[in-house]
Short mmCIF file of C-alpha atoms in Angstrom, two decimals:
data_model
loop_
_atom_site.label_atom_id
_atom_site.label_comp_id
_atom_site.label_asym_id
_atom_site.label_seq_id
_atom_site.Cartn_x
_atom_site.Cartn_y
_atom_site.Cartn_z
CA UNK Q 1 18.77 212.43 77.70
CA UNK Q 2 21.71 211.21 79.42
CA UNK Q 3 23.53 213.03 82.56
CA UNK Q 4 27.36 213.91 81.83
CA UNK Q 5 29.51 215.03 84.59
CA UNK Q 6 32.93 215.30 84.91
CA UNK Q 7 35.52 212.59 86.11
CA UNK Q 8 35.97 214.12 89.36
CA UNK Q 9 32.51 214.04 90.47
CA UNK Q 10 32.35 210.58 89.21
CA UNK Q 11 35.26 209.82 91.13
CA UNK Q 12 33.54 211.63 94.16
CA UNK Q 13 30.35 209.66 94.10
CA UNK Q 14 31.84 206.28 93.66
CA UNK Q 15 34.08 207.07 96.41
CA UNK Q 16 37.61 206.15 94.39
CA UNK Q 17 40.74 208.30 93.43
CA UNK Q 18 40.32 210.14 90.48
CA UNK Q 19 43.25 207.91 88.94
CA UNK Q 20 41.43 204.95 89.58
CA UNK Q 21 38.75 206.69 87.23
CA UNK Q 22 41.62 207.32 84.52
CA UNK Q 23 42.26 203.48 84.89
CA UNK Q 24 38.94 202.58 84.29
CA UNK Q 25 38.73 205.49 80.95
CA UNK Q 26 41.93 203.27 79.58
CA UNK Q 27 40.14 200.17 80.60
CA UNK Q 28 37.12 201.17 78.19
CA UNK Q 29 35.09 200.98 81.16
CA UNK Q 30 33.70 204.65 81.48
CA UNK Q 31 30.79 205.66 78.71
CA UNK Q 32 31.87 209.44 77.51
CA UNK Q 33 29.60 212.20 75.55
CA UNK Q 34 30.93 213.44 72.70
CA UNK Q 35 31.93 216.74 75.17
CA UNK Q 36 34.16 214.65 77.12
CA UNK Q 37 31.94 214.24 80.49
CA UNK Q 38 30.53 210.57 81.46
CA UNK Q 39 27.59 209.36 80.80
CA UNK Q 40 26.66 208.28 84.49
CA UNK Q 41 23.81 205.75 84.04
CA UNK Q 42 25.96 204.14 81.31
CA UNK Q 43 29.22 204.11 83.13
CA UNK Q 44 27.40 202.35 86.47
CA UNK Q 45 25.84 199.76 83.73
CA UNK Q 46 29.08 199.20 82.19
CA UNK Q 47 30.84 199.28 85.51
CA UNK Q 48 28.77 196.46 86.69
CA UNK Q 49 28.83 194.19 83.87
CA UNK Q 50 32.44 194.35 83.81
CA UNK Q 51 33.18 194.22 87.42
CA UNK Q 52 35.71 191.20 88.57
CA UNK Q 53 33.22 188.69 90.71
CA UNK Q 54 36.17 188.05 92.50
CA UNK Q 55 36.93 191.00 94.35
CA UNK Q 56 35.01 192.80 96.45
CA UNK Q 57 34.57 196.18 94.97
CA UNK Q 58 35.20 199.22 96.32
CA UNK Q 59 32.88 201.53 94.26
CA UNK Q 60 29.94 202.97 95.82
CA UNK Q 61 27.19 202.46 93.03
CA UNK Q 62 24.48 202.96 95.22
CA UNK Q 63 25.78 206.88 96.47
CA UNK Q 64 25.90 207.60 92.41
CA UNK Q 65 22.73 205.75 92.04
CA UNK Q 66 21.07 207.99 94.69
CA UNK Q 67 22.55 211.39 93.08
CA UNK Q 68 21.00 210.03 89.89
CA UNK Q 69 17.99 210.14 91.26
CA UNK Q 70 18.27 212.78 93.05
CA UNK Q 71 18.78 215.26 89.96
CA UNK Q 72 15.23 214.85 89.14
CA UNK Q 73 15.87 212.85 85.91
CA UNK Q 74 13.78 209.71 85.57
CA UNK Q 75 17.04 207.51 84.80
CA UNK Q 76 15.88 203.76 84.75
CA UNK Q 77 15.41 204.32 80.99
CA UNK Q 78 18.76 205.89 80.22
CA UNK Q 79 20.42 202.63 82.77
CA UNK Q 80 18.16 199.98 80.18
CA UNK Q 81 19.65 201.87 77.26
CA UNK Q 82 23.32 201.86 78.80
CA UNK Q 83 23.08 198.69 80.11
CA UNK Q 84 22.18 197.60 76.30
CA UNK Q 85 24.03 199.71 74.77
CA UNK Q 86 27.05 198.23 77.05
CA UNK Q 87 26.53 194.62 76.41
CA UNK Q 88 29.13 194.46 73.64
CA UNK Q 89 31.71 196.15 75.10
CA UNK Q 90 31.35 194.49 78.74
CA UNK Q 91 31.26 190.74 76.85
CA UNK Q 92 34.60 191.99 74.64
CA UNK Q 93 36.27 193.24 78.30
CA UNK Q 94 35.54 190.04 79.73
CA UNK Q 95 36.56 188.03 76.85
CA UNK Q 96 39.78 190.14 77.29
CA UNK Q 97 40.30 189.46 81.11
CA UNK Q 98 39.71 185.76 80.37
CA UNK Q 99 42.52 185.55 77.57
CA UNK Q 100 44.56 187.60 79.60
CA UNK Q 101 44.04 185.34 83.01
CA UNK Q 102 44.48 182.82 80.60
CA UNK Q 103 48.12 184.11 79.16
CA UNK Q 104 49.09 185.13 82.62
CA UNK Q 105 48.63 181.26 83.62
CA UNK Q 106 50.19 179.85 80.96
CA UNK Q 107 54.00 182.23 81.24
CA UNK Q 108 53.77 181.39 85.09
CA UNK Q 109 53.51 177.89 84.01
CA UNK Q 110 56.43 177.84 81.69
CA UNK Q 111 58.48 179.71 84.00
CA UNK Q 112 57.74 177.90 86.80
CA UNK Q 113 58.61 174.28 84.70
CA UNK Q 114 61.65 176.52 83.30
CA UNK Q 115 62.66 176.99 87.23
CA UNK Q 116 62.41 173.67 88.00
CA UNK Q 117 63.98 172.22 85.01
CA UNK Q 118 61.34 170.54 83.75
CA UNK Q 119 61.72 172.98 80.30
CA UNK Q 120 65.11 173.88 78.89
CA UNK Q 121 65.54 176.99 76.22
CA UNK Q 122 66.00 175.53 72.81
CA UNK Q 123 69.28 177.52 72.95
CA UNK Q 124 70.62 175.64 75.32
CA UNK Q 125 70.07 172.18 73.98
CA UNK Q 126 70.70 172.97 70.76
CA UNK Q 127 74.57 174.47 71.72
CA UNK Q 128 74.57 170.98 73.98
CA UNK Q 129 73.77 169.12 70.83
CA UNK Q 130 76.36 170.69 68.81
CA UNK Q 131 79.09 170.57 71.64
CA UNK Q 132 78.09 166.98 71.85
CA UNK Q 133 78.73 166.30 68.59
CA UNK Q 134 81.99 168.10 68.23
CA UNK Q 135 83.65 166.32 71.21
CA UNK Q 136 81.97 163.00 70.11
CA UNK Q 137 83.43 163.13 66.30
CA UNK Q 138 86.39 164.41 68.16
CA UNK Q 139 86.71 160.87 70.07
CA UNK Q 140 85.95 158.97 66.62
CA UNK Q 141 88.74 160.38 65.08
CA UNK Q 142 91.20 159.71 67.91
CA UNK Q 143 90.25 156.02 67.70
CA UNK Q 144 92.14 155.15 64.88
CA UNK Q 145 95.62 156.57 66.41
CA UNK Q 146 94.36 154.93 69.97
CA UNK Q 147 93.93 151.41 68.75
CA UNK Q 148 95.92 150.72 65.53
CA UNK Q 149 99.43 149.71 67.42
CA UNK Q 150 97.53 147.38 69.57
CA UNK Q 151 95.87 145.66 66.21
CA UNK Q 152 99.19 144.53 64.42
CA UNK Q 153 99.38 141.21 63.91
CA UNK Q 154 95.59 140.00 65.12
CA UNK Q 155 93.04 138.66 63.63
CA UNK Q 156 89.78 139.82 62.47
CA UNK Q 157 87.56 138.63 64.88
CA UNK Q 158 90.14 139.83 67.58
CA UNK Q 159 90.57 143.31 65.53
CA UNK Q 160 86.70 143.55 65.64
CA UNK Q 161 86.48 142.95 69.44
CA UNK Q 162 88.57 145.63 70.25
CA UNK Q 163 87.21 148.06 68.17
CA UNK Q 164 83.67 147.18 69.48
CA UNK Q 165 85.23 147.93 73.00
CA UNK Q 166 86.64 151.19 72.39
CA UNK Q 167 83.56 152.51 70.66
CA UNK Q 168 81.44 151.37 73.92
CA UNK Q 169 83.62 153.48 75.99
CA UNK Q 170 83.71 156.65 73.35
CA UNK Q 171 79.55 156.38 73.28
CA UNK Q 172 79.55 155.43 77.38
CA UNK Q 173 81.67 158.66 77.70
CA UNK Q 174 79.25 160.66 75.70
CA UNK Q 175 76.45 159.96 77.73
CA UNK Q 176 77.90 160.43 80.59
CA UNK Q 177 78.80 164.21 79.25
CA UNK Q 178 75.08 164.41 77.90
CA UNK Q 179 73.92 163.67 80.76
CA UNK Q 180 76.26 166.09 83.27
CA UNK Q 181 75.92 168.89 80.85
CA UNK Q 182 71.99 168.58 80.49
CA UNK Q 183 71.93 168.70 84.44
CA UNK Q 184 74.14 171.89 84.05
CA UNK Q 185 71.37 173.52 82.12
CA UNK Q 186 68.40 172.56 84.46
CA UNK Q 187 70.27 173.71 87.51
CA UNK Q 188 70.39 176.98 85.55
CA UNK Q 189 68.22 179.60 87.12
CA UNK Q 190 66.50 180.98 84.04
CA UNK Q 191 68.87 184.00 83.72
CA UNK Q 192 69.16 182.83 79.95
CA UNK Q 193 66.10 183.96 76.94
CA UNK Q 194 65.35 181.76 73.83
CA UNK Q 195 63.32 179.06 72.71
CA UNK Q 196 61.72 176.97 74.54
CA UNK Q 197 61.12 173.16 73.90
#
């Protein structure tokens, strides 16, 4: 028969606050009875399997370990059934901490390419598309008015020169505007949410 205690003692013997054993009851990483109290030999199982190789941990497993044993309780078959018994739930919390490192990566990632400019919010270059194409139909239509007094009385081949000029300098000016306006938006801090391409 498993040995339930209460959270405080199991905060006691692993030498931790008493929230850090309310973080690990959200984390799904302490085994309770149906009354409420922990199931020690499972918890320190479960605790184990689940710990983070990477940091040292804090947790005193072998002072809870000794109190086990000290309550006269022969617990090495209630840790083989816990630590059984746990195997599902520690492989689902690591899965979790590995899609979460995982996510974690991935937003620093975008916002660090978003910092640098590297990304732009779809926002962004869509408006920049459609200011773009406003002020470049604008220029189209202006061309007419611009040119036609100068194209009285040439030719074709002269009439198709010029024409061919002034377009050149209506698409060289829109690049140059694409071009100062996209550098606008990846000077940008970030202070702006949407899409991102």
């Amino acid at each position: 028969m498993a040995l339930g205690i209460s959270q405080s003692k199991v905060a006691a013997l692993l030498g931790v606050s008493r929230g850090r054993i309310t973080q690990l009851k959200n984390e799904g990483r302490l085994v309770l009875l149906a009354d409420g109290r922990v199931n020690l030999p499972a918890t320190l199982a479960l605790l184990r399997d689940t710990q983070d190789p990477d940091r040292v941990s804090a947790m005193r497993f072998d002072r809870a370990e000794a109190w086990l044993k000290a309550q006269g309780e022969d617990q090495s078959e209630d840790l083989d059934d816990a630590s059984a018994a746990s195997n599902a739930t520690a492989s689902a919390y690591r899965e979790f901490r590995i899609r979460k490192e995982r996510a974690l990566a991935q937003i620093a990632e975008l916002e660090y390419r978003l910092s640098t400019g590297e990304l732009l919010l779809v926002s962004d270059v869509r408006r920049l598309a459609a200011d773009l194409g406003v002020r470049f139909r604008s220029e189209l239509e202006k061309l007419p008015d611009h040119v036609a007094p100068e194209l009285m009385h040439r030719d074709r081949t002269q009439i198709a020169d010029r024409i061919r000029v002034e377009m050149d300098a209506v698409i060289a000016n829109a690049r140059a505007e694409y071009r100062r306006r996209l550098i606008q938006i990846t000077k940008n801090d970030g202070g702006n949410t949407g899409e991102q391409i």
